[in-house]
Amino acid sequence: TSRVNAASGKTGVLMLNLGTPRSPATSDVRRYLREFLSDPRVIDLAVPARWALVNLVIAPFRAPRSAAAYRKIWSTAGSPLLANGMALRAALATELGANHVVELGMRYGEPSIAGALERLCDAGAARIVALPLFPQYASSSLGSALARLFELAAARTNVPAFEALTEFYDSPGFIAALAEISRPRLAAFRPDHVLFSYHGLPERHMRAGDPSGRHCLGSETCCDAISFANARCYRAQCHATTRALAGALGLAPGSFSLAFQSRLGRDPWIRPYTDVRLPELALAGVKRLAVLCPSFAADCLETLEEIGIRGAEQWREAGGEALELVPCANAHPAFVRFLAGRIQ
């Protein structure tokens, strides 16, 4: 009987993303930063040191600046990350059909993973597919979201049947979707150079994920191919995404490069840095620069404000003429079809 009931139930799909403040008010941004940066997978310090750093240094001083940045991109629909996430949820639900129930859960802020899980269970989902919207694996993003989901599921009296999908950094469907989105924008803009800008992480996070303890960041070529030593290395997966997407777009060698943005604090983060690479490209004579951000499934603060506004200003100040920010996958039909195919 239990097998019959399970077979006849709906499949729940729980999309997972990082999160967003409730509003661009400084108080809400401060609250969000405290929750986000208190995660030990994000700031991997001892509890007292992390508490002091987050509550006495980062949140008080960074919140006003972050709130001002959010206000530049906020709309009546809320933050772009939330608006794009809800649009993707609706499109994916339509694509999958009546036998699926789709919810969006944010690791930090609302809508929460706990609330999304509760809604799926209340809807009678016989099994739940966790769908993290992080193309590359990082302990501080995909790892943290799944860890939180498993913690919540384990606390339930009736633990749901789960399947967890993971990273898709070089999946042919993902690369094809990004290429379909990017190709017409690049053809219209005609860039001199294409920069692939990924979210950065501290170097120590890369070394911590190296099972050999010797490979990651050990040489200039450590990310040139995926192997056992770097199979879950965020930096190596970003390089793999770049190689695959550049190939799909037919970019010639030398016409594109890779960099990492959004670094925080004084510790060394993975290189090269986007804000250093921009003036270097301008100095090398590049005038028209296109930027793709393939570590973000949806446009958000880091793409729209950090690159589209501040990055464009820095580019012009460095002598560049025009910077084109190519949209992320968002709810593009090709990306929706790719995700639906993974679930099915």
Short mmCIF file of C-alpha atoms in Angstrom, two decimals:
data_model
loop_
_atom_site.label_atom_id
_atom_site.label_comp_id
_atom_site.label_asym_id
_atom_site.label_seq_id
_atom_site.Cartn_x
_atom_site.Cartn_y
_atom_site.Cartn_z
CA THR A 1 0.00 0.00 0.00
CA SER A 2 2.79 2.44 0.87
CA ARG A 3 4.42 1.81 -2.49
CA VAL A 4 1.13 2.50 -4.29
CA ASN A 5 0.60 5.73 -2.33
CA ALA A 6 4.15 6.90 -3.01
CA ALA A 7 3.86 6.12 -6.70
CA SER A 8 0.66 8.12 -7.00
CA GLY A 9 1.96 11.19 -5.13
CA LYS A 10 3.41 14.32 -6.63
CA THR A 11 7.09 15.10 -6.92
CA GLY A 12 8.17 18.17 -4.99
CA VAL A 13 10.93 20.32 -6.43
CA LEU A 14 12.77 22.53 -3.96
CA MET A 15 14.85 25.15 -5.74
CA LEU A 16 17.63 26.45 -3.49
CA ASN A 17 19.42 29.78 -3.73
CA LEU A 18 21.47 32.01 -1.45
CA GLY A 19 19.06 34.69 -0.27
CA THR A 20 18.22 38.35 -0.14
CA PRO A 21 17.30 41.01 2.43
CA ARG A 22 13.64 41.72 3.09
CA SER A 23 14.09 45.30 1.85
CA PRO A 24 16.94 47.69 0.94
CA ALA A 25 16.62 49.39 4.33
CA THR A 26 19.88 49.38 6.26
CA SER A 27 18.31 47.51 9.19
CA ASP A 28 17.07 44.69 6.95
CA VAL A 29 20.39 44.47 5.11
CA ARG A 30 22.25 44.36 8.43
CA ARG A 31 19.98 41.54 9.63
CA TYR A 32 20.58 39.62 6.40
CA LEU A 33 24.35 40.07 6.57
CA ARG A 34 24.43 38.82 10.15
CA GLU A 35 22.56 35.65 9.21
CA PHE A 36 24.59 35.07 6.05
CA LEU A 37 28.05 35.75 7.49
CA SER A 38 27.39 33.85 10.73
CA ASP A 39 27.30 30.61 8.74
CA PRO A 40 30.53 28.71 9.60
CA ARG A 41 30.73 27.50 5.99
CA VAL A 42 30.94 31.15 4.86
CA ILE A 43 33.34 32.55 7.47
CA ASP A 44 35.27 29.56 8.75
CA LEU A 45 36.61 31.04 12.00
CA ALA A 46 36.15 29.96 15.59
CA VAL A 47 32.76 31.01 16.97
CA PRO A 48 33.98 33.93 19.14
CA ALA A 49 36.16 35.34 16.35
CA ARG A 50 33.40 34.98 13.77
CA TRP A 51 30.82 36.61 16.06
CA ALA A 52 33.10 39.58 16.73
CA LEU A 53 34.03 40.01 13.07
CA VAL A 54 30.43 39.84 11.84
CA ASN A 55 28.68 41.82 14.58
CA LEU A 56 31.33 44.38 15.47
CA VAL A 57 33.04 45.00 12.13
CA ILE A 58 31.33 43.77 8.96
CA ALA A 59 27.60 44.22 9.66
CA PRO A 60 27.82 47.73 11.19
CA PHE A 61 30.09 49.16 8.49
CA ARG A 62 29.09 47.17 5.41
CA ALA A 63 25.30 47.31 5.87
CA PRO A 64 24.89 51.01 4.91
CA ARG A 65 27.00 50.55 1.76
CA SER A 66 25.21 47.34 0.79
CA ALA A 67 21.81 48.94 1.41
CA ALA A 68 22.72 51.83 -0.89
CA ALA A 69 23.76 49.30 -3.56
CA TYR A 70 20.51 47.35 -3.19
CA ARG A 71 18.47 50.53 -3.59
CA LYS A 72 19.98 51.04 -7.04
CA ILE A 73 18.55 47.75 -8.33
CA TRP A 74 15.44 47.22 -6.16
CA SER A 75 12.07 47.21 -7.94
CA THR A 76 8.41 46.93 -7.04
CA ALA A 77 8.86 43.15 -7.35
CA GLY A 78 11.56 43.25 -4.67
CA SER A 79 15.17 42.24 -5.08
CA PRO A 80 16.16 40.94 -8.53
CA LEU A 81 17.31 37.62 -7.07
CA LEU A 82 13.87 37.01 -5.56
CA ALA A 83 11.95 38.29 -8.60
CA ASN A 84 14.01 36.14 -10.96
CA GLY A 85 13.68 33.16 -8.63
CA MET A 86 9.90 33.41 -8.49
CA ALA A 87 9.73 33.77 -12.27
CA LEU A 88 11.85 30.63 -12.63
CA ARG A 89 9.65 28.80 -10.13
CA ALA A 90 6.52 29.62 -12.17
CA ALA A 91 8.13 28.70 -15.49
CA LEU A 92 9.53 25.42 -14.16
CA ALA A 93 6.18 24.45 -12.64
CA THR A 94 4.52 25.02 -16.02
CA GLU A 95 7.20 23.04 -17.83
CA LEU A 96 7.00 20.08 -15.43
CA GLY A 97 3.20 19.92 -15.30
CA ALA A 98 0.59 18.94 -12.76
CA ASN A 99 2.51 16.02 -11.24
CA HIS A 100 5.12 18.37 -9.78
CA VAL A 101 4.99 21.02 -7.07
CA VAL A 102 7.77 23.62 -7.21
CA GLU A 103 8.92 25.85 -4.35
CA LEU A 104 11.81 28.28 -3.86
CA GLY A 105 13.79 28.28 -0.62
CA MET A 106 16.57 30.70 0.28
CA ARG A 107 19.46 29.67 2.51
CA TYR A 108 19.25 33.06 4.22
CA GLY A 109 16.20 35.31 4.49
CA GLU A 110 12.80 34.68 2.93
CA PRO A 111 11.29 32.61 1.45
CA SER A 112 13.16 30.23 3.75
CA ILE A 113 14.13 26.63 3.08
CA ALA A 114 12.09 25.64 6.15
CA GLY A 115 8.94 27.27 4.79
CA ALA A 116 9.41 25.82 1.32
CA LEU A 117 9.94 22.32 2.73
CA GLU A 118 6.80 22.66 4.85
CA ARG A 119 4.73 23.72 1.84
CA LEU A 120 5.95 20.77 -0.24
CA CYS A 121 5.13 18.31 2.54
CA ASP A 122 1.72 19.90 3.04
CA ALA A 123 1.08 19.53 -0.71
CA GLY A 124 1.53 15.77 -0.35
CA ALA A 125 4.81 15.41 -2.23
CA ALA A 126 5.76 11.72 -2.18
CA ARG A 127 9.39 12.59 -2.86
CA ILE A 128 11.34 15.80 -3.03
CA VAL A 129 14.07 16.72 -5.49
CA ALA A 130 16.44 19.34 -4.14
CA LEU A 131 17.56 21.62 -6.97
CA PRO A 132 20.39 23.96 -5.89
CA LEU A 133 20.75 26.85 -8.33
CA PHE A 134 24.53 27.00 -7.96
CA PRO A 135 26.30 25.95 -11.18
CA GLN A 136 29.63 25.32 -9.41
CA TYR A 137 30.15 23.57 -6.09
CA ALA A 138 31.30 25.54 -3.06
CA SER A 139 30.91 24.54 0.55
CA SER A 140 29.77 28.08 1.36
CA SER A 141 26.88 28.03 -1.13
CA LEU A 142 25.68 24.68 -2.48
CA GLY A 143 27.14 22.76 0.47
CA SER A 144 25.56 25.07 3.02
CA ALA A 145 22.13 25.02 1.35
CA LEU A 146 22.01 21.22 1.22
CA ALA A 147 23.31 20.90 4.78
CA ARG A 148 20.51 23.16 6.01
CA LEU A 149 17.90 21.23 4.02
CA PHE A 150 19.08 17.88 5.38
CA GLU A 151 19.08 19.29 8.92
CA LEU A 152 15.47 20.43 8.55
CA ALA A 153 14.34 17.19 6.92
CA ALA A 154 15.97 15.07 9.61
CA ALA A 155 14.09 16.95 12.32
CA ARG A 156 10.71 15.91 10.90
CA THR A 157 8.83 12.94 12.32
CA ASN A 158 8.24 11.64 8.80
CA VAL A 159 11.46 12.25 6.94
CA PRO A 160 10.65 12.87 3.25
CA ALA A 161 12.17 10.79 0.50
CA PHE A 162 14.90 12.95 -1.02
CA GLU A 163 17.02 13.18 -4.10
CA ALA A 164 19.60 15.97 -4.19
CA LEU A 165 20.98 17.23 -7.47
CA THR A 166 24.33 18.97 -7.33
CA GLU A 167 26.47 21.22 -9.50
CA PHE A 168 26.02 21.51 -13.27
CA TYR A 169 29.00 23.69 -14.22
CA ASP A 170 29.71 21.94 -17.54
CA SER A 171 26.44 20.13 -18.21
CA PRO A 172 25.77 20.37 -21.97
CA GLY A 173 22.23 21.69 -21.39
CA PHE A 174 23.45 24.46 -19.09
CA ILE A 175 26.22 25.50 -21.46
CA ALA A 176 23.81 25.43 -24.40
CA ALA A 177 21.33 27.61 -22.50
CA LEU A 178 23.98 30.21 -21.62
CA ALA A 179 25.24 30.17 -25.19
CA GLU A 180 21.69 30.72 -26.50
CA ILE A 181 21.28 33.70 -24.16
CA SER A 182 24.71 35.17 -24.85
CA ARG A 183 25.13 34.69 -28.57
CA PRO A 184 22.69 37.40 -29.79
CA ARG A 185 23.93 39.89 -27.17
CA LEU A 186 27.53 39.38 -28.23
CA ALA A 187 26.64 39.58 -31.92
CA ALA A 188 24.86 42.90 -31.39
CA PHE A 189 27.52 44.38 -29.10
CA ARG A 190 30.59 43.10 -31.00
CA PRO A 191 33.03 43.12 -28.07
CA ASP A 192 36.79 43.34 -28.33
CA HIS A 193 37.05 40.96 -25.40
CA VAL A 194 34.76 38.73 -23.27
CA LEU A 195 35.36 38.51 -19.52
CA PHE A 196 33.87 35.64 -17.52
CA SER A 197 33.47 36.99 -13.99
CA TYR A 198 32.74 34.54 -11.17
CA HIS A 199 32.03 35.08 -7.50
CA GLY A 200 35.27 34.82 -5.54
CA LEU A 201 36.16 32.70 -2.50
CA PRO A 202 39.09 32.68 -0.06
CA GLU A 203 42.04 30.59 -1.19
CA ARG A 204 41.85 28.58 2.03
CA HIS A 205 38.42 27.27 0.96
CA MET A 206 40.03 25.76 -2.13
CA ARG A 207 42.80 24.10 -0.12
CA ALA A 208 40.32 22.77 2.44
CA GLY A 209 38.41 20.96 -0.31
CA ASP A 210 41.49 19.24 -1.79
CA PRO A 211 41.47 15.57 -0.68
CA SER A 212 45.16 15.21 -1.59
CA GLY A 213 46.20 18.34 0.31
CA ARG A 214 48.73 19.09 -2.43
CA HIS A 215 46.94 19.92 -5.68
CA CYS A 216 44.78 23.03 -5.31
CA LEU A 217 46.65 26.29 -6.01
CA GLY A 218 49.85 24.29 -6.16
CA SER A 219 50.71 25.39 -9.70
CA GLU A 220 49.61 27.72 -12.49
CA THR A 221 48.00 24.77 -14.29
CA CYS A 222 46.13 23.17 -11.37
CA CYS A 223 42.71 24.12 -12.85
CA ASP A 224 43.46 23.25 -16.47
CA ALA A 225 41.60 19.93 -16.23
CA ILE A 226 39.19 18.24 -13.83
CA SER A 227 40.71 15.33 -11.89
CA PHE A 228 40.12 13.46 -8.63
CA ALA A 229 42.07 16.09 -6.70
CA ASN A 230 39.97 19.03 -7.89
CA ALA A 231 36.65 17.38 -8.82
CA ARG A 232 34.78 19.51 -6.24
CA CYS A 233 37.09 22.54 -6.48
CA TYR A 234 35.10 25.70 -7.15
CA ARG A 235 37.95 27.42 -9.01
CA ALA A 236 38.59 24.39 -11.24
CA GLN A 237 34.89 24.14 -12.06
CA CYS A 238 34.79 27.85 -12.98
CA HIS A 239 37.67 27.27 -15.39
CA ALA A 240 35.79 24.28 -16.83
CA THR A 241 32.65 26.40 -17.32
CA THR A 242 34.75 29.02 -19.11
CA ARG A 243 36.33 26.47 -21.43
CA ALA A 244 32.97 24.91 -22.29
CA LEU A 245 31.12 28.20 -22.80
CA ALA A 246 33.92 29.80 -24.80
CA GLY A 247 33.89 26.73 -27.03
CA ALA A 248 30.12 26.87 -27.47
CA LEU A 249 30.31 30.56 -28.38
CA GLY A 250 33.21 30.02 -30.76
CA LEU A 251 35.48 32.49 -28.97
CA ALA A 252 39.01 32.57 -30.28
CA PRO A 253 41.96 32.01 -27.90
CA GLY A 254 43.04 35.34 -26.44
CA SER A 255 39.63 36.94 -26.97
CA PHE A 256 38.35 35.97 -23.52
CA SER A 257 39.59 35.65 -19.96
CA LEU A 258 38.39 34.73 -16.48
CA ALA A 259 38.34 36.64 -13.17
CA PHE A 260 36.76 36.53 -9.71
CA GLN A 261 34.73 39.30 -8.07
CA SER A 262 33.11 40.19 -4.73
CA ARG A 263 36.05 39.56 -2.43
CA LEU A 264 35.73 40.52 1.22
CA GLY A 265 38.39 41.15 3.86
CA ARG A 266 42.16 41.06 3.70
CA ASP A 267 42.81 37.34 3.29
CA PRO A 268 43.93 36.25 -0.19
CA TRP A 269 41.05 35.20 -2.45
CA ILE A 270 41.27 33.23 -5.66
CA ARG A 271 42.77 35.21 -8.53
CA PRO A 272 42.71 37.04 -10.85
CA TYR A 273 40.45 39.72 -9.36
CA THR A 274 37.80 41.28 -11.60
CA ASP A 275 38.38 44.84 -10.32
CA VAL A 276 42.09 44.44 -11.14
CA ARG A 277 41.47 42.77 -14.48
CA LEU A 278 39.24 45.61 -15.76
CA PRO A 279 41.97 48.31 -15.85
CA GLU A 280 44.45 45.75 -17.18
CA LEU A 281 42.20 45.05 -20.15
CA ALA A 282 41.62 48.76 -20.77
CA LEU A 283 45.37 49.38 -20.65
CA ALA A 284 45.85 46.57 -23.17
CA GLY A 285 43.64 48.47 -25.63
CA VAL A 286 40.29 46.76 -25.14
CA LYS A 287 37.49 49.28 -25.71
CA ARG A 288 34.32 47.20 -25.87
CA LEU A 289 34.06 44.62 -23.10
CA ALA A 290 31.31 42.04 -22.62
CA VAL A 291 30.99 40.45 -19.18
CA LEU A 292 29.29 37.13 -18.43
CA CYS A 293 28.72 35.94 -14.84
CA PRO A 294 28.27 32.14 -15.09
CA SER A 295 28.46 31.42 -11.35
CA PHE A 296 25.09 33.12 -10.87
CA ALA A 297 21.96 31.38 -12.14
CA ALA A 298 19.98 34.60 -11.66
CA ASP A 299 20.87 38.25 -11.92
CA CYS A 300 21.34 39.79 -8.49
CA LEU A 301 23.28 42.45 -6.59
CA GLU A 302 26.62 41.01 -7.67
CA THR A 303 25.79 41.12 -11.37
CA LEU A 304 23.50 44.13 -11.77
CA GLU A 305 25.15 46.53 -9.32
CA GLU A 306 28.70 45.27 -8.87
CA ILE A 307 29.33 44.66 -12.58
CA GLY A 308 26.55 46.48 -14.42
CA ILE A 309 26.90 49.75 -12.47
CA ARG A 310 30.16 49.92 -10.53
CA GLY A 311 32.08 47.76 -12.97
CA ALA A 312 30.87 49.84 -15.91
CA GLU A 313 31.91 53.04 -14.12
CA GLN A 314 35.35 51.60 -13.37
CA TRP A 315 35.66 50.50 -17.00
CA ARG A 316 34.97 53.98 -18.36
CA GLU A 317 37.31 55.59 -15.83
CA ALA A 318 40.06 53.19 -16.95
CA GLY A 319 39.64 54.27 -20.57
CA GLY A 320 37.17 51.69 -21.87
CA GLU A 321 34.31 52.84 -24.08
CA ALA A 322 31.45 50.41 -23.35
CA LEU A 323 30.74 47.48 -21.06
CA GLU A 324 27.92 45.04 -21.85
CA LEU A 325 26.62 42.87 -19.00
CA VAL A 326 25.15 39.72 -20.54
CA PRO A 327 22.12 38.46 -18.56
CA CYS A 328 22.29 35.33 -16.43
CA ALA A 329 20.10 32.30 -17.12
CA ASN A 330 17.22 33.68 -14.99
CA ALA A 331 13.97 32.15 -16.31
CA HIS A 332 15.07 31.84 -19.94
CA PRO A 333 13.17 29.00 -21.67
CA ALA A 334 16.39 27.15 -22.52
CA PHE A 335 17.44 27.15 -18.86
CA VAL A 336 13.95 26.05 -17.78
CA ARG A 337 14.08 23.14 -20.21
CA PHE A 338 17.52 22.16 -18.93
CA LEU A 339 16.36 22.13 -15.28
CA ALA A 340 13.18 20.23 -16.13
CA GLY A 341 15.23 17.62 -17.94
CA ARG A 342 17.46 17.12 -14.90
CA ILE A 343 14.44 16.62 -12.65
CA GLN A 344 12.62 14.29 -15.01
#
